[in-house]
């Protein structure tokens, strides 16, 4: 029975292998879904019904949140709100040193990414604004790439409606403050410290060897001041965002309230900047279009995971591993499951968290591991892959920083992986003491 059930892991293996090929994640999840359907003896109507169900699933909802986050980002860019937020940060800092420039770049990246829920979209908006400011004090592209990648990603672990945080709340049943205090904030602090000190080292090593052009430095417009429309839009954005987030927490709106926050915030910000309804909608659609593939991916991921789960593969895997886990104890299991997440399950981070949770949840329950610890495993196991392996996120941030120094960014990633993994293992050790 267990051996037969373990055959249900074949689709997962197919998916993992294809994720590392040129075919991409959508092809990988389609192939995995079809193999899982074949193993489970599902016909074409079963597959069609499952895909339809995926449209209304939680994973499909996560895809919609990503689209709306990117759309909101485009509204903020078009209205000048992003530039004004950066201006508000830089105006209070006399940026006359590289260390201060590092802190400004990191702060702006964390703030914008946590508000928009997308690192790719947030840093793409910020980079053209921040590069001239940083270049003016000699920050190199090598260090800039480290800063954008290391700091920007942490913003995803702080915002109450970023896709990773929404997913972690759904998977563990914890509230936003619980996820933030037990996973998001500790991991972010580790990432900030590692990124800042490694960026200083990279800056020292690359000074005199690589630099931004005079044209990049000249792009800084020191005389830029927000006009009345931009100031009004920024005020409306901040008031609306924080009011709705606070209200959502009070009423325990959870993930369901996220779409309302994004739509209302985008609409009111656009109106405050004198955009008409068509311009607001066009901006949202323009920002979302580059992430349509992720929406399709999450819709297809739901039937893929469900077909595997119906085979009993995850339960069989738990039964197979249980004797070894009992021998290794809680600490051994935490270390093992974290490493499996980082190195064994590729793909979009929320998808990794979903697979990791379904795969190991029976063992988590049998070992009585609290969700406050398991949420840290899910976060680190799903998010650190982009730091351990030079995949799209890492390459994308290098491109935004105009750097070709993969070694520096990858070394920063490895240090973050090491430190965050040690953090969750130490927490497990403290728990069993």
XYZ file of C-alpha atoms in Angstrom:
433
model
C 0.000 0.000 0.000
C 2.749 2.452 0.992
C 4.847 1.537 -2.062
C 1.857 2.077 -4.321
C 1.137 5.404 -2.658
C 4.750 6.488 -3.080
C 4.252 6.279 -6.839
C 2.310 9.488 -6.380
C 5.625 11.271 -5.848
C 6.635 10.596 -9.464
C 4.741 13.694 -10.711
C 6.597 15.778 -8.123
C 9.903 14.418 -9.413
C 8.846 15.243 -12.983
C 7.969 18.785 -11.919
C 11.264 19.304 -10.060
C 13.369 18.040 -12.970
C 11.538 20.125 -15.577
C 11.835 23.268 -13.440
C 15.577 23.158 -14.053
C 15.185 22.944 -17.837
C 14.559 25.633 -20.443
C 10.844 24.747 -20.590
C 9.978 26.786 -17.501
C 7.647 26.385 -14.546
C 4.309 26.436 -16.368
C 5.314 23.552 -18.623
C 6.726 21.738 -15.585
C 3.497 22.029 -13.593
C 1.362 21.008 -16.601
C 3.517 17.925 -17.179
C 3.448 17.049 -13.484
C -0.332 17.494 -13.354
C -0.855 15.189 -16.345
C 1.408 12.506 -14.861
C -0.414 12.790 -11.514
C -3.762 12.530 -13.308
C -2.596 9.403 -15.137
C -1.418 7.752 -11.919
C -4.708 8.603 -10.224
C -6.741 7.378 -13.241
C -8.311 10.801 -13.795
C -9.940 11.497 -17.158
C -9.937 14.707 -19.150
C -13.138 15.930 -17.493
C -11.558 15.394 -14.074
C -8.579 17.484 -15.164
C -10.829 20.219 -16.568
C -12.877 20.301 -13.363
C -9.698 20.453 -11.273
C -8.336 23.393 -13.288
C -11.678 25.151 -12.889
C -11.411 24.537 -9.171
C -7.911 26.018 -9.270
C -9.376 29.339 -10.382
C -11.256 29.585 -7.101
C -8.550 28.025 -4.943
C -6.309 29.735 -2.415
C -3.329 29.387 -4.746
C -5.312 31.018 -7.552
C -6.129 33.800 -5.105
C -2.417 34.244 -4.370
C -1.881 34.659 -8.113
C -4.515 37.401 -8.161
C -2.806 39.155 -5.236
C 0.459 39.164 -7.195
C -1.282 40.707 -10.213
C -2.921 43.418 -8.111
C 0.319 44.163 -6.253
C 2.096 44.759 -9.550
C -0.848 46.868 -10.720
C -0.756 48.980 -7.570
C 2.962 49.475 -8.136
C 2.308 50.877 -11.594
C -0.286 53.292 -10.168
C 2.258 54.488 -7.592
C 4.876 54.922 -10.304
C 2.541 56.833 -12.614
C 1.347 59.165 -9.853
C 4.880 59.865 -8.595
C 4.179 58.382 -5.173
C 7.175 56.020 -5.272
C 9.571 58.824 -6.116
C 8.063 60.968 -3.368
C 8.489 58.161 -0.818
C 12.161 57.873 -1.801
C 12.455 61.664 -1.619
C 10.978 61.618 1.895
C 13.632 59.098 2.988
C 16.604 60.770 1.282
C 15.575 64.264 2.376
C 16.019 63.251 6.013
C 19.443 61.731 5.356
C 22.486 63.725 4.384
C 23.817 61.085 1.996
C 27.497 61.950 2.118
C 28.905 58.469 2.655
C 28.600 55.013 1.172
C 27.307 53.541 4.432
C 24.432 56.020 4.468
C 23.725 55.273 0.833
C 23.609 51.570 1.711
C 21.057 52.236 4.455
C 18.910 54.416 2.187
C 18.896 51.840 -0.620
C 18.019 49.054 1.813
C 15.326 51.086 3.594
C 13.625 52.199 0.381
C 13.713 48.691 -1.063
C 12.258 47.109 2.084
C 9.487 49.718 2.327
C 8.382 49.583 -1.313
C 8.577 45.781 -1.615
C 6.637 45.282 1.627
C 3.944 47.691 0.406
C 3.656 46.256 -3.115
C 4.285 42.582 -2.331
C 6.669 42.088 -5.266
C 10.462 42.378 -5.246
C 10.794 42.334 -9.023
C 8.197 45.066 -9.486
C 9.216 47.148 -6.471
C 12.933 47.251 -7.215
C 12.305 47.775 -10.931
C 10.509 50.997 -10.003
C 13.141 52.008 -7.434
C 16.394 51.224 -9.257
C 16.344 54.172 -11.712
C 15.677 56.527 -8.769
C 18.209 55.060 -6.327
C 21.151 54.358 -8.649
C 22.026 58.044 -9.271
C 21.795 58.774 -5.534
C 24.083 55.857 -4.643
C 26.439 56.413 -7.590
C 27.012 60.020 -6.510
C 28.915 58.776 -3.425
C 30.761 56.027 -5.287
C 28.604 52.950 -4.632
C 29.524 50.344 -7.241
C 27.094 48.221 -9.292
C 28.511 45.150 -7.531
C 27.449 46.402 -4.101
C 24.153 47.764 -5.433
C 23.149 44.308 -6.689
C 23.854 42.795 -3.265
C 21.762 45.491 -1.564
C 18.757 45.217 -3.885
C 18.618 41.428 -3.657
C 19.314 40.998 0.054
C 17.202 43.876 1.362
C 14.397 43.755 -1.190
C 13.554 40.118 -0.538
C 13.113 40.792 3.173
C 10.294 43.206 2.370
C 8.259 40.194 1.286
C 8.442 38.827 4.843
C 7.184 41.990 6.538
C 4.114 43.305 4.721
C 0.778 41.941 5.965
C -0.523 41.239 2.457
C 2.583 40.114 0.568
C 2.020 36.706 -1.081
C 4.462 34.824 1.209
C 2.922 36.256 4.382
C -0.645 35.622 3.225
C 0.290 32.041 2.326
C 2.066 31.393 5.628
C -0.919 32.672 7.604
C -3.207 30.390 5.600
C -0.988 27.289 5.907
C -0.296 27.609 9.649
C -3.449 29.299 10.937
C -1.322 31.933 12.688
C -2.176 35.622 12.783
C -0.082 38.275 11.032
C 1.672 39.420 14.251
C 2.519 35.789 15.081
C 4.013 35.129 11.641
C 5.877 38.439 11.751
C 7.403 37.907 15.204
C 8.258 34.212 14.763
C 9.469 34.212 11.168
C 9.301 37.410 9.129
C 11.100 39.828 11.439
C 13.893 37.539 12.747
C 14.731 36.319 9.242
C 14.667 39.887 7.907
C 17.033 41.143 10.626
C 19.483 38.365 9.771
C 19.258 39.273 6.087
C 19.786 42.999 6.757
C 22.899 42.400 8.852
C 24.466 39.926 6.440
C 23.628 42.060 3.399
C 24.945 45.319 4.875
C 28.306 43.938 5.993
C 28.801 41.825 2.870
C 27.947 44.818 0.662
C 30.655 46.819 2.454
C 33.153 44.087 1.662
C 32.041 43.924 -1.972
C 32.214 47.729 -2.210
C 35.788 47.725 -0.954
C 36.814 44.955 -3.362
C 35.142 46.513 -6.412
C 36.090 50.172 -5.886
C 38.337 51.297 -8.728
C 37.434 48.257 -10.810
C 33.796 48.917 -11.588
C 31.674 52.040 -11.311
C 28.580 53.730 -12.634
C 29.060 56.067 -15.566
C 29.025 59.848 -15.348
C 25.742 59.681 -17.237
C 24.216 57.602 -14.431
C 25.350 60.129 -11.831
C 24.088 63.039 -13.927
C 20.595 61.532 -13.989
C 20.066 62.587 -10.386
C 17.766 65.562 -10.301
C 18.620 67.320 -7.061
C 16.084 70.033 -7.803
C 13.139 67.631 -8.065
C 10.365 68.506 -5.680
C 6.952 66.854 -5.415
C 4.125 69.051 -6.629
C 0.769 69.375 -4.900
C -0.724 66.468 -6.845
C 2.116 64.102 -5.892
C 2.031 65.157 -2.233
C -1.727 64.679 -2.109
C -1.529 61.248 -3.763
C 1.231 60.160 -1.368
C -0.751 61.259 1.669
C -3.873 59.487 0.431
C -1.856 56.349 -0.319
C -0.259 56.197 3.137
C -3.462 57.014 5.033
C -5.537 54.550 3.005
C -2.946 51.786 3.196
C -2.323 51.936 6.930
C -5.968 52.524 7.803
C -7.140 49.534 5.793
C -4.310 47.294 6.990
C -5.079 48.222 10.600
C -8.793 47.673 10.058
C -8.105 44.329 8.392
C -6.066 43.179 11.376
C -8.743 44.314 13.854
C -11.572 42.508 12.045
C -9.273 39.512 11.366
C -9.930 39.844 7.653
C -6.912 37.677 6.846
C -6.110 36.886 3.248
C -9.674 37.626 2.125
C -9.233 41.330 2.864
C -6.053 41.742 0.786
C -7.779 42.315 -2.561
C -9.963 45.025 -1.018
C -6.876 46.784 0.371
C -5.118 46.815 -2.990
C -8.101 47.855 -5.099
C -9.241 50.630 -2.757
C -5.690 51.931 -2.290
C -5.001 51.977 -6.034
C -8.317 53.684 -6.777
C -8.048 56.407 -4.126
C -4.382 57.096 -4.899
C -5.170 57.467 -8.588
C -8.114 59.771 -7.912
C -5.950 61.905 -5.601
C -3.457 62.322 -8.460
C -6.247 63.416 -10.842
C -6.271 60.179 -12.847
C -9.615 59.235 -14.326
C -11.052 55.708 -13.852
C -9.825 54.512 -17.257
C -6.266 55.685 -16.527
C -6.306 53.922 -13.159
C -7.544 50.670 -14.695
C -5.011 50.932 -17.544
C -2.208 51.432 -15.022
C -3.269 48.386 -13.003
C -3.459 46.227 -16.134
C -0.126 47.543 -17.419
C 1.602 46.642 -14.164
C -0.062 43.228 -13.929
C 0.676 42.037 -17.461
C 4.244 40.922 -16.724
C 2.986 38.583 -13.996
C 0.153 36.875 -15.862
C 2.303 33.747 -16.159
C 2.449 33.481 -12.353
C -1.334 33.607 -12.121
C -1.620 30.725 -14.616
C 1.077 28.854 -12.706
C -0.777 29.046 -9.385
C -4.112 28.082 -10.951
C -2.481 24.953 -12.412
C -0.504 24.225 -9.253
C -3.677 23.605 -7.233
C -4.879 20.547 -9.223
C -1.281 19.319 -9.445
C -0.938 19.277 -5.639
C -4.440 17.878 -5.132
C -3.886 14.987 -7.569
C -0.680 14.049 -5.741
C -2.381 14.297 -2.359
C -5.201 12.014 -3.510
C -2.672 9.240 -4.191
C -1.685 9.230 -0.510
C 1.931 9.943 -1.466
C 2.570 12.518 1.245
C 1.129 10.278 3.946
C 3.192 7.353 2.665
C 6.324 9.505 2.672
C 5.605 10.548 6.248
C 5.186 6.898 7.271
C 8.469 6.020 5.542
C 10.408 8.833 7.186
C 8.826 8.604 10.634
C 11.272 6.025 12.096
C 14.246 8.096 10.913
C 12.667 11.288 12.209
C 12.013 9.690 15.594
C 15.697 8.722 15.753
C 16.836 12.198 14.718
C 14.343 13.977 16.923
C 12.778 17.366 16.433
C 16.064 19.139 15.716
C 17.024 16.623 13.042
C 13.605 16.879 11.420
C 13.669 20.688 11.403
C 17.113 20.700 9.793
C 16.115 18.049 7.243
C 12.825 19.649 6.214
C 14.433 23.087 5.898
C 17.181 21.771 3.625
C 14.659 19.855 1.514
C 12.743 23.081 1.040
C 15.809 25.102 0.072
C 17.513 22.620 -2.233
C 14.903 20.004 -3.114
C 11.753 21.878 -4.161
C 12.231 24.480 -6.917
C 9.665 26.872 -8.364
C 7.760 29.902 -7.108
C 8.295 30.436 -3.375
C 4.619 30.153 -2.392
C 4.424 26.919 -4.376
C 7.464 25.618 -2.510
C 5.843 26.438 0.820
C 2.651 24.645 -0.255
C 4.538 21.498 -1.313
C 6.737 21.550 1.786
C 3.742 21.951 4.082
C 1.738 19.160 2.443
C 4.771 16.874 2.397
C 5.795 17.192 6.044
C 2.666 18.331 7.918
C 1.806 14.787 9.143
C 5.268 14.529 10.725
C 4.982 18.024 12.185
C 1.751 16.991 13.874
C 3.133 13.668 15.112
C 6.151 15.425 16.664
C 3.934 18.126 18.208
C 6.018 20.873 16.631
C 4.332 24.239 17.268
C 3.225 26.276 14.263
C 5.296 29.192 15.566
C 8.410 27.134 14.750
C 7.059 25.425 11.639
C 6.230 28.786 10.066
C 9.928 29.700 10.225
C 10.798 26.438 8.453
C 8.240 27.152 5.736
C 9.547 30.685 5.245
C 13.214 29.756 5.132
C 12.666 26.527 3.197
C 10.661 28.273 0.485
C 12.368 31.670 0.251
C 16.061 30.818 0.584
C 16.175 28.863 -2.689
C 16.541 32.139 -4.601
C 19.608 32.908 -2.460
C 21.210 29.477 -2.731
C 20.768 29.013 -6.488
C 21.437 31.700 -9.163
C 17.921 31.715 -10.568
C 15.673 34.429 -11.999
C 15.258 36.585 -8.878
C 18.998 36.887 -8.362
C 19.740 37.543 -12.027
C 16.915 40.077 -12.179
C 18.298 42.176 -9.315
C 21.755 42.093 -10.886
C 20.243 43.385 -14.107
C 18.474 46.235 -12.305
C 21.752 47.201 -10.612
C 23.614 46.869 -13.953
C 26.034 44.398 -12.433
C 27.533 41.227 -13.882
C 29.184 40.174 -10.611
C 27.305 36.954 -9.896
C 29.924 35.757 -7.427
C 29.314 38.593 -4.950
C 25.527 38.248 -4.996
C 25.714 34.458 -4.746
C 28.141 34.578 -1.807
C 25.776 36.950 -0.010
C 22.984 34.478 -0.706
C 24.949 31.560 0.695
C 25.759 33.498 3.865
C 22.062 34.330 4.307
C 21.095 30.676 3.755
C 23.675 29.542 6.328
C 22.639 32.082 8.958
C 18.881 31.631 8.564
C 19.196 27.833 8.612
C 21.270 28.039 11.781
C 18.624 30.323 13.270
C 15.792 27.826 12.808
C 17.955 24.921 14.049
C 18.916 26.865 17.184
C 15.246 27.631 17.814
C 14.480 23.918 17.534
C 17.284 23.111 19.980
C 15.950 25.657 22.476
C 12.457 24.206 22.137
C 13.543 20.671 23.084
C 15.694 21.774 26.032
